[in-house]
Amino acid sequence: MTTSSQPHESPRMIRIFDTTLRDGEQSPGASMNLAEKLEVASLLDEMGVDIIEAGFPIASPGDFESVKKVAETIQRSTICGLARCSDKDIDAAAEAVKPAKQGRIHVFLATSAIHREFKLRMTPDEIVQRAIAGVKRARNLCDDIEFSPEDACRTEDDFLCRVVEAAIDAGATTINMPDTVGYTTPNEIFDRFSMVRNRVPNIDKAILSTHCHNDLGMAVANSMAAVAAGAGQIECTINGIGERAGNAALEEIVMAMKTRQDFFNCTTAIDTQRLVPASRLVSKTTGIQVQRNKAIVGRNAFAHESGIHQDGMLKERSTYEIMSPEDVGFSKTDLVLGKHSGRAALADRAKTLGFSLSPEQLVTVFEQFKILADKKKEIYDGDIIALVQQQISGSVEQEWALIDYTVTSGKNRTPVVEVTLKHGDDEKTQRVEQGDGPIDAAFWAVEKITGIEVVCKDFRVRSATLGRDAIGEVNLEVEYKGKTYRGIGVSTDSVESTILAMLNAINRIISEKRE
Ligand SMILES: CC(=O)SCCNC(=O)CCNC(=O)[C@H](O)C(C)(C)COP(=O)(O)OP(=O)(O)OC[C@H]1O[C@@H](n2cnc3c(N)ncnc32)[C@H](O)[C@@H]1OP(=O)(O)O
Ligand SMILES: CC(C)C(=O)C(=O)O
C-alpha cells in the first residue's frame, strides 16, 4: 500500500460524509428526537461537514420529519436521506430532502453472495436490474445520487465491478463501497478500491466513497487505506457511534489527515476546534459515554501522568504530543498528578498554584506526595495546596515525629488510640490513651508522650478536595503558657491529620523554648 499522492502535489480535499444521525442513531439506545437532531445537524454544518446523512425517511414518520426539518434548516452542508432500492423508500427520501439547498438520495442494495442468497433472495441479474431501476428513479427526482453496494467488501470482484458500472451508467454520482460488517483489513480494502478504479471503465464519472464499520477495530485504518487507494469521500460518525461496534470516528479520520498530511497528502474542510464540542454534544444527546482513552476526544487523550512524560512535556511539548489539545477543542494539556508523577510536574503544579518551593521543601513535599498518591487514585490541586501549606507552616525542626498509630473505636466502645512517636534521631515512645472520641484520645497520647500539655483553643477539619478519598486538613490553635501556637496536618485519615497538627504545634513550642 502506498500513499495516494506524491508529497509535492497539493493536498487532495476529502469530503466528510457524517452519518451520526443515521448509522450513528442505529446504535442501540441512541435514538434522538427532532430537536436533538437539529442541534447536532447545526453543529455538524458549522464545523464544515460536507454531507449530513440526516436519516432513513421511510423508517418512520418521525425520521421523515427530522430529515425534512434538517433539510429546511441547514444552509451549507448537503442533506442526504437513505433509501432501499424500492420505489416507496426512494420517493420518501426525495420528498424529505427536497427543501435542502443541496439534497442527496442515498440508495443501497446488498451485493455479496451471503446477502443476495439469504437476505434478499435475489439472483445476481435481479440485483443489477434492481440497482439500475433504483438509481434511475432516484436520479429523476434529485441530481445528487449516491449508490452503495451493501457488503461490498465481501462481494466477488467481478460482480462488484458489474454493479458499480451499472449504477454509474444509471446516474449515480457517488459510489460508496461499504465494509458493512467490519470484516476487511487495510491492505485488502486498498486492493479492492484500486481494483474497482482500474477495472470499472466509467469510474471517473463518480466519486468513490468508503464506509467502514469497527467490528475488528480497524474502521479508521481501513477508511484511510481506501483514501490512499483513491476514495474521495469518507463516511463516519462523531465518537464512532453506529451499528454494533460503530463506524469510523470522524474526529480520528480528520485528525489523521491533518496530523499526517505528510503521509496522506489529504485535507478536509473540518474546523477541528469543534471536534470536542461535537463529541460532547453527541455523547450528551445519545447517552453513549466516550471512553476516557478514546483518541482525540477522550478525557485522557491529552493527559499525562507519568513523571518521565511530564518532565519531557514541560521541557518540550512535542516530546510526547503529536497534536495540540487546542487544535481539537480542549483548553489545554492535562498533567495529571498521580503515583507515576515526578518532581518536575509537582514543582510545576505548585508554581501554578502560587507556591515557589525551595529544593529542600520540594524533597519533603514530594515524599509526602508519593505516600498520598499510593492511597489516592488522583491528586487534585486542593491536595497539593494542603501538602505544600503543611510543609511551609511545618518548617520547624522535627523534634517529635509520628512513627505509627492505631485506633480502636465503635458504637459501644471507649475509643482507644495507640501512638508511637520518635524523639530526635532514635528514641521511640509509645502510649495508649482513651478519650471521648479518637481525636480526643490522640490529643491525650501526644501530650503524655511529649510532656507538653496544651489548651486547645480552636480545632478545624476540612476536606481539601472533593470525593470520599479526599484528604482532611486539620488546623488547630493551642495555648501554652499564655501564648498561642498554630499547627497544621494533612492526611486521608483525620486522626492522623490531628496527630500531625498537634506535633506541628508542639515542635513550634519546643523550638521557641530553645531559642
Ligand atoms: C447496512 C445498513 O445499515 S442498512 C440500514 C439499516 N437501517 C435500518 O434498518 C433502520 C430502519 N429500518 C426500518 O425501520 C425497517 O427495517 C424498515 C421500515 C426500513 C422496513 O421494515 P419492514 O418493511 O417491516 O421490513 P423488515 O425490516 O422486517 O425487513 C427488511 C426488508 O427489506 C428488504 N431489503 C433490505 N435491504 C433492501 C434494499 N437495499 N433494497 C430493497 N429491499 C431491501 C429485506 O429483504 C426485507 O424484505 P422482505 O420483508 O421482503 O423479506
Ligand atoms: C447503507 C450502508 C451504506 C451501510 O450503512 C452499511 O453498509 O454499513
XYZ file of C-alpha atoms and ligand atoms in Angstrom:
574
model
C 0.000 0.000 0.000
C 1.386 3.409 -0.885
C 0.071 6.906 -0.254
C -2.464 8.332 -2.671
C -0.405 11.239 -3.932
C 3.191 12.324 -4.077
C 4.251 14.785 -1.373
C 4.916 17.613 -3.820
C 1.288 17.619 -5.041
C -1.109 19.907 -3.197
C -3.280 18.055 -0.645
C -6.386 16.326 -2.016
C -9.651 17.574 -0.498
C -11.585 14.642 1.021
C -15.333 15.022 1.520
C -16.577 14.253 5.012
C -19.945 12.495 4.975
C -21.286 12.348 8.510
C -23.836 9.641 9.286
C -24.192 10.229 13.041
C -27.895 10.966 12.578
C -28.493 7.796 10.522
C -25.986 4.980 11.140
C -24.986 6.561 14.477
C -28.604 6.554 15.539
C -28.728 2.813 14.756
C -26.624 2.242 17.926
C -28.990 0.611 20.406
C -30.358 3.274 22.738
C -29.050 6.211 20.701
C -32.340 7.476 19.272
C -32.580 11.242 19.076
C -35.659 13.426 18.912
C -36.226 16.154 16.347
C -34.827 18.995 18.463
C -31.732 16.946 19.292
C -31.169 16.023 15.647
C -31.428 19.660 14.650
C -28.908 20.678 17.294
C -26.420 18.023 16.147
C -27.001 18.854 12.463
C -26.347 22.558 13.105
C -23.066 21.794 14.817
C -22.015 19.427 12.001
C -22.858 22.135 9.464
C -20.900 24.778 11.381
C -17.908 22.504 11.723
C -17.651 22.043 7.957
C -19.128 18.588 7.322
C -19.740 18.286 3.558
C -22.677 15.870 3.624
C -25.006 15.151 6.561
C -26.935 11.885 6.303
C -29.910 13.024 8.332
C -31.876 9.760 8.480
C -33.774 6.992 6.706
C -37.075 8.732 5.786
C -39.146 5.574 5.168
C -38.185 4.155 8.589
C -40.842 6.150 10.475
C -42.893 9.349 10.228
C -40.552 10.840 12.858
C -37.473 10.023 10.777
C -39.114 11.520 7.687
C -39.973 14.709 9.605
C -36.495 15.095 11.007
C -34.770 14.660 7.649
C -37.183 17.215 6.205
C -36.663 19.669 9.055
C -32.870 19.315 8.839
C -33.151 19.893 5.065
C -35.199 23.043 5.670
C -32.864 24.385 8.332
C -29.310 23.616 7.275
C -27.910 26.014 4.715
C -24.387 24.896 3.855
C -23.982 21.100 4.049
C -25.619 18.728 1.571
C -28.510 16.874 3.251
C -28.866 13.204 2.467
C -31.638 10.662 3.063
C -31.186 6.875 2.866
C -33.405 4.598 0.771
C -33.574 0.918 -0.093
C -33.909 0.042 -3.765
C -37.654 0.351 -3.562
C -39.953 2.960 -5.008
C -41.597 3.984 -1.746
C -38.232 4.424 0.018
C -36.803 6.498 -2.827
C -39.900 8.687 -3.111
C -39.921 9.326 0.630
C -36.221 10.205 0.641
C -36.697 12.545 -2.326
C -39.617 14.258 -0.602
C -37.699 14.643 2.664
C -34.551 16.174 1.146
C -36.455 18.380 -1.319
C -36.295 21.535 0.855
C -32.500 21.314 1.105
C -30.299 23.783 -0.746
C -28.378 20.706 -1.810
C -30.073 17.359 -1.363
C -28.845 13.821 -1.950
C -30.582 10.449 -2.109
C -28.503 7.515 -0.916
C -29.758 4.284 -2.488
C -28.368 0.963 -1.303
C -28.664 -2.689 -2.242
C -26.575 -5.572 -0.935
C -24.340 -7.315 -3.446
C -22.435 -10.033 -1.526
C -23.379 -13.673 -2.114
C -24.479 -14.112 1.511
C -26.852 -11.151 1.357
C -28.109 -11.977 -2.116
C -28.916 -15.563 -1.253
C -30.164 -15.423 2.321
C -31.453 -11.886 2.882
C -32.691 -10.559 -0.441
C -33.232 -13.947 -2.114
C -32.313 -12.461 -5.485
C -30.108 -13.652 -8.334
C -27.130 -11.542 -9.426
C -29.071 -10.409 -12.524
C -32.015 -9.346 -10.388
C -29.673 -7.329 -8.152
C -28.216 -5.480 -11.149
C -31.677 -4.745 -12.567
C -32.971 -3.572 -9.190
C -29.939 -1.329 -8.633
C -30.341 0.256 -12.067
C -34.057 0.836 -11.520
C -33.494 2.331 -8.078
C -30.727 4.702 -9.158
C -32.697 5.800 -12.238
C -35.784 6.524 -10.201
C -33.781 8.500 -7.674
C -31.900 10.394 -10.364
C -35.202 11.532 -11.861
C -36.038 13.124 -8.508
C -32.640 14.535 -7.475
C -29.320 15.365 -9.185
C -27.052 14.068 -6.451
C -27.304 10.286 -6.106
C -25.143 8.010 -4.011
C -25.298 4.272 -4.556
C -23.961 1.717 -2.039
C -23.468 -1.947 -2.911
C -24.016 -3.045 0.682
C -21.442 -5.545 1.990
C -19.181 -4.523 -0.930
C -16.089 -5.740 0.914
C -17.396 -9.338 0.856
C -18.637 -9.139 -2.746
C -16.930 -11.032 -5.594
C -14.681 -8.673 -7.606
C -16.350 -9.288 -10.968
C -19.849 -8.804 -9.636
C -18.892 -5.686 -7.660
C -17.414 -4.118 -10.806
C -20.524 -5.045 -12.783
C -22.901 -3.424 -10.275
C -20.763 -0.304 -9.840
C -20.533 0.253 -13.575
C -24.287 -0.219 -13.982
C -25.086 2.174 -11.118
C -22.871 4.895 -12.589
C -24.453 4.405 -16.004
C -27.874 4.728 -14.366
C -26.901 8.104 -12.899
C -25.090 7.577 -9.575
C -22.683 10.418 -8.849
C -21.073 8.834 -5.768
C -20.260 5.146 -5.351
C -19.855 4.105 -1.731
C -18.313 0.665 -1.139
C -19.127 -0.181 2.473
C -17.419 -2.651 4.751
C -20.835 -3.327 6.254
C -19.693 -5.921 8.789
C -16.230 -4.551 9.644
C -14.504 -7.561 8.089
C -11.868 -6.131 5.796
C -8.263 -5.096 6.504
C -6.266 -2.053 5.366
C -4.320 -3.897 2.662
C -7.413 -5.687 1.430
C -9.564 -2.557 1.126
C -6.697 -0.741 -0.574
C -6.560 -3.528 -3.163
C -10.348 -3.597 -3.579
C -10.621 0.152 -4.209
C -7.626 0.036 -6.561
C -9.186 -2.900 -8.403
C -12.502 -1.065 -8.915
C -10.687 2.085 -10.040
C -8.663 0.104 -12.529
C -11.393 -2.136 -13.882
C -14.623 -0.098 -13.990
C -14.487 1.901 -17.244
C -16.798 4.772 -16.177
C -15.393 5.074 -12.628
C -14.112 8.619 -13.238
C -17.741 9.784 -13.551
C -18.350 9.160 -9.830
C -16.691 9.953 -6.546
C -15.580 6.852 -4.650
C -16.588 6.679 -1.018
C -15.709 4.461 1.950
C -17.979 3.475 4.856
C -16.248 1.235 7.383
C -17.560 -0.500 10.472
C -15.418 -1.162 13.504
C -16.140 -4.803 14.365
C -12.424 -5.647 14.336
C -11.312 -2.184 15.473
C -9.992 -1.280 12.001
C -12.649 1.158 10.749
C -10.400 4.224 10.743
C -7.347 2.376 9.384
C -9.483 0.828 6.641
C -11.032 4.192 5.720
C -7.597 5.764 5.431
C -6.397 2.872 3.273
C -9.399 3.391 0.962
C -8.482 7.069 0.727
C -4.916 6.101 -0.133
C -6.397 3.991 -2.958
C -8.332 6.961 -4.312
C -11.555 7.331 -2.297
C -12.642 10.960 -2.228
C -15.317 10.688 0.464
C -15.281 9.132 3.919
C -18.438 8.177 5.785
C -18.027 8.428 9.529
C -19.730 9.419 12.775
C -18.943 11.552 15.789
C -17.349 9.415 18.516
C -17.505 6.469 16.080
C -21.041 5.540 17.168
C -23.077 3.296 14.887
C -24.436 -0.171 14.282
C -22.771 -2.793 16.594
C -19.154 -1.730 17.256
C -19.780 1.510 15.394
C -18.421 3.355 12.387
C -15.135 5.076 11.658
C -14.814 8.012 14.063
C -14.960 11.385 12.316
C -12.563 13.030 14.758
C -9.914 10.342 14.231
C -10.226 10.450 10.449
C -9.967 14.231 10.342
C -7.033 14.460 12.733
C -5.201 11.624 10.991
C -5.317 13.621 7.769
C -4.353 16.869 9.499
C -1.558 15.455 11.638
C -0.134 13.137 8.972
C -0.644 15.317 5.930
C 2.952 14.485 5.097
C 1.854 10.862 4.658
C -1.700 11.030 3.298
C -1.376 14.359 1.455
C -5.109 14.906 2.011
C -7.117 17.537 3.798
C -10.728 18.251 4.834
C -12.914 21.302 5.361
C -13.465 20.487 9.038
C -12.860 23.132 11.707
C -11.028 20.815 14.063
C -11.553 23.018 17.122
C -15.176 21.916 17.100
C -14.344 18.230 17.466
C -14.504 18.138 21.262
C -17.720 20.208 21.482
C -19.299 17.909 18.854
C -18.174 14.825 20.744
C -19.681 16.152 23.979
C -22.943 17.127 22.313
C -23.393 13.694 20.708
C -22.447 11.930 23.918
C -24.926 14.023 25.924
C -27.671 13.591 23.319
C -27.341 9.830 22.818
C -26.287 8.933 26.357
C -23.332 6.982 24.904
C -20.318 7.881 27.007
C -16.927 8.449 25.443
C -14.280 6.132 26.864
C -11.530 8.039 28.698
C -8.763 6.814 26.434
C -10.673 7.472 23.198
C -8.339 9.008 20.605
C -8.700 12.785 20.053
C -11.761 13.462 22.258
C -11.370 11.174 25.294
C -10.610 12.761 28.663
C -7.149 11.181 28.678
C -6.273 11.984 25.067
C -4.090 14.898 26.170
C -3.447 13.894 29.783
C -0.044 12.769 31.007
C 0.536 11.148 34.381
C 3.978 9.563 34.148
C 6.828 11.586 35.587
C 9.124 10.958 32.622
C 6.468 12.078 30.153
C 5.546 15.112 32.259
C 9.193 16.131 32.543
C 9.540 15.785 28.749
C 6.324 17.768 28.181
C 7.485 20.589 30.443
C 10.779 20.779 28.541
C 9.291 20.431 25.042
C 5.686 19.550 24.321
C 6.401 17.697 21.086
C 8.306 15.023 23.036
C 5.012 13.361 23.926
C 2.284 15.181 21.977
C 1.706 14.843 18.226
C -1.261 17.234 18.199
C -2.092 20.203 20.347
C -5.179 19.964 22.555
C -6.301 23.450 21.474
C -6.481 22.218 17.869
C -9.272 19.775 18.694
C -11.131 21.986 21.157
C -9.615 21.107 24.530
C -8.424 24.084 26.537
C -5.035 22.641 27.457
C -2.837 19.651 28.097
C -3.525 17.996 31.427
C -0.540 16.982 33.529
C -2.356 14.677 35.947
C -0.615 14.227 39.286
C -0.625 10.640 40.483
C 1.644 7.908 41.751
C 3.620 7.845 38.483
C 4.444 11.564 38.551
C 7.856 13.039 39.291
C 9.342 16.160 40.899
C 9.267 18.260 37.719
C 5.486 18.043 37.394
C 4.924 18.553 41.131
C 7.118 21.662 41.218
C 5.371 22.992 38.112
C 1.897 22.482 39.614
C 2.935 24.037 42.932
C 4.237 27.039 40.987
C 0.971 27.340 39.052
C -0.837 27.282 42.384
C 1.326 30.166 43.614
C 3.983 28.341 45.690
C 7.662 28.609 44.968
C 9.280 25.642 46.712
C 12.942 25.574 47.710
C 14.800 22.399 46.626
C 14.618 21.115 50.256
C 10.892 21.822 50.516
C 10.346 20.073 47.188
C 12.090 16.953 48.513
C 9.791 16.802 51.569
C 6.587 17.647 49.721
C 7.480 15.078 47.051
C 7.988 12.369 49.714
C 4.564 13.123 51.212
C 3.032 13.393 47.762
C 4.178 9.854 46.865
C 2.767 8.462 50.133
C -0.550 10.194 49.429
C -0.524 9.053 45.789
C -0.285 5.431 46.920
C -3.506 5.967 48.865
C -5.448 8.102 46.344
C -6.154 7.467 42.653
C -5.814 11.073 41.620
C -4.231 14.040 43.335
C -6.117 17.293 42.961
C -4.940 20.880 43.296
C -6.530 21.040 46.752
C -4.329 18.114 47.862
C -1.197 19.841 46.597
C -2.145 23.089 48.333
C -2.690 21.222 51.605
C 0.626 19.353 51.323
C 2.562 22.492 50.477
C 0.895 24.552 53.205
C 1.682 21.862 55.726
C 5.300 21.925 54.579
C 5.547 25.716 54.659
C 3.913 26.084 58.063
C 5.592 22.921 59.281
C 9.084 24.113 58.509
C 10.105 23.915 62.140
C 12.628 21.420 63.393
C 11.088 17.946 63.648
C 11.737 17.402 67.385
C 8.891 14.918 67.596
C 7.755 12.884 64.594
C 4.979 10.366 64.088
C 6.053 6.744 63.576
C 2.734 4.920 63.812
C -0.734 4.968 65.343
C -3.706 2.639 65.650
C -7.292 3.498 66.504
C -9.915 1.236 68.069
C -13.382 2.651 68.188
C -17.008 1.538 67.916
C -20.615 2.389 68.791
C -20.484 0.945 72.305
C -16.730 1.071 72.887
C -14.485 3.632 74.502
C -12.149 4.905 71.762
C -8.520 3.901 72.287
C -5.562 5.310 70.360
C -2.053 3.922 70.450
C 0.572 6.400 69.249
C 4.282 5.784 68.588
C 6.490 8.860 68.256
C 10.156 9.367 67.561
C 12.138 11.917 69.532
C 15.263 13.165 67.806
C 17.076 10.513 65.837
C 16.419 7.233 67.568
C 14.272 7.366 70.711
C 10.805 5.860 70.184
C 7.949 6.232 72.662
C 4.600 4.515 72.638
C 1.448 5.371 74.536
C -2.092 4.028 74.672
C -4.806 6.508 75.703
C -8.588 6.635 75.885
C -10.723 9.666 75.166
C -14.207 10.975 74.410
C -13.505 10.164 70.777
C -10.484 9.020 68.744
C -9.339 12.615 68.237
C -9.525 13.367 71.961
C -7.614 10.140 72.702
C -4.945 11.104 70.136
C -4.565 14.526 71.821
C -4.038 12.816 75.189
C -1.486 10.346 73.814
C 0.605 13.066 72.151
C 0.503 15.265 75.261
C 1.543 12.376 77.523
C 4.437 11.282 75.272
C 5.836 14.782 74.638
C 5.166 16.029 78.179
C 3.704 19.247 76.793
C 0.149 19.903 77.889
C -1.739 22.460 75.844
C -5.182 24.015 75.865
C -6.945 23.555 72.564
C -8.407 26.941 71.532
C -9.507 26.130 68.010
C -9.766 22.899 66.025
C -10.940 22.747 62.421
C -11.061 19.818 59.997
C -11.804 20.446 56.361
C -11.747 18.341 53.273
C -9.033 19.607 50.929
C -10.772 18.216 47.833
C -14.000 16.515 46.823
C -14.530 12.754 46.940
C -14.517 10.010 49.537
C -10.740 9.669 49.398
C -10.196 13.429 49.881
C -7.501 14.431 52.299
C -8.588 16.025 55.562
C -6.701 19.107 56.685
C -6.603 19.845 60.420
C -5.832 23.391 61.523
C -5.558 23.973 65.233
C -4.622 26.673 67.700
C -3.337 25.692 71.140
C -2.370 27.767 74.143
C 0.791 27.008 76.067
C 1.960 29.184 78.980
C -0.217 32.085 77.831
C 0.937 32.011 74.195
C -0.902 30.741 71.150
C 0.650 28.323 68.660
C -0.718 27.050 65.355
C -0.450 23.562 63.917
C -1.455 22.017 60.579
C -1.640 18.388 59.489
C -2.926 16.652 56.370
C -3.757 13.041 55.668
C -6.542 10.915 54.189
C -7.208 9.862 57.829
C -8.426 12.646 60.084
C -6.884 11.035 63.227
C -3.500 11.139 61.516
C -4.116 14.765 60.429
C -4.857 15.584 64.082
C -1.675 13.944 65.403
C 0.389 15.696 62.722
C -1.204 19.061 63.541
C -0.552 18.526 67.268
C 3.087 17.625 66.603
C 3.452 20.638 64.348
C 2.252 22.936 67.176
C 4.345 21.145 69.846
C 7.505 21.311 67.713
C 6.969 25.070 67.431
C 6.646 25.356 71.200
C 9.876 23.404 71.709
C 11.790 25.329 69.077
C 10.672 28.652 70.619
C 11.646 27.439 74.104
C 15.082 26.518 72.801
C 15.575 29.924 71.173
C -26.327 -1.606 6.495
C -27.374 -0.688 6.972
O -27.115 -0.029 7.927
S -28.771 -0.607 6.149
C -29.821 0.421 7.071
C -30.340 -0.294 8.249
N -31.235 0.554 8.978
C -32.448 0.177 9.340
O -32.903 -0.925 9.004
C -33.216 1.121 10.193
C -34.610 1.436 9.674
N -35.363 0.282 9.265
C -36.697 0.160 9.487
O -37.339 0.993 10.101
C -37.368 -1.020 8.884
O -36.461 -2.086 8.722
C -37.985 -0.619 7.519
C -39.110 0.370 7.740
C -36.956 0.004 6.594
C -38.516 -1.855 6.812
O -39.387 -2.514 7.676
P -40.214 -3.832 7.158
O -40.904 -3.485 5.916
O -41.022 -4.285 8.298
O -39.072 -4.898 6.764
P -38.025 -5.618 7.658
O -37.192 -4.596 8.352
O -38.658 -6.638 8.516
O -37.140 -6.377 6.558
C -36.406 -5.665 5.610
C -36.953 -5.941 4.202
O -36.252 -5.050 3.306
C -35.569 -5.848 2.317
N -34.394 -5.132 1.953
C -33.269 -4.991 2.679
N -32.420 -4.193 2.055
C -33.012 -3.824 0.919
C -32.615 -2.988 -0.134
N -31.452 -2.354 -0.100
N -33.438 -2.793 -1.155
C -34.656 -3.424 -1.175
N -35.076 -4.226 -0.184
C -34.255 -4.417 0.839
C -35.344 -7.181 3.007
O -35.056 -8.175 2.092
C -36.669 -7.333 3.724
O -37.595 -7.675 2.746
P -38.745 -8.824 2.977
O -39.594 -8.259 4.082
O -39.431 -8.880 1.693
O -38.018 -10.060 3.355
C -26.311 1.724 3.981
C -24.911 1.300 4.007
C -24.008 2.343 3.470
C -24.458 0.949 5.384
O -24.787 1.579 6.341
C -23.530 -0.166 5.505
O -23.325 -0.906 4.564
O -22.973 -0.324 6.616
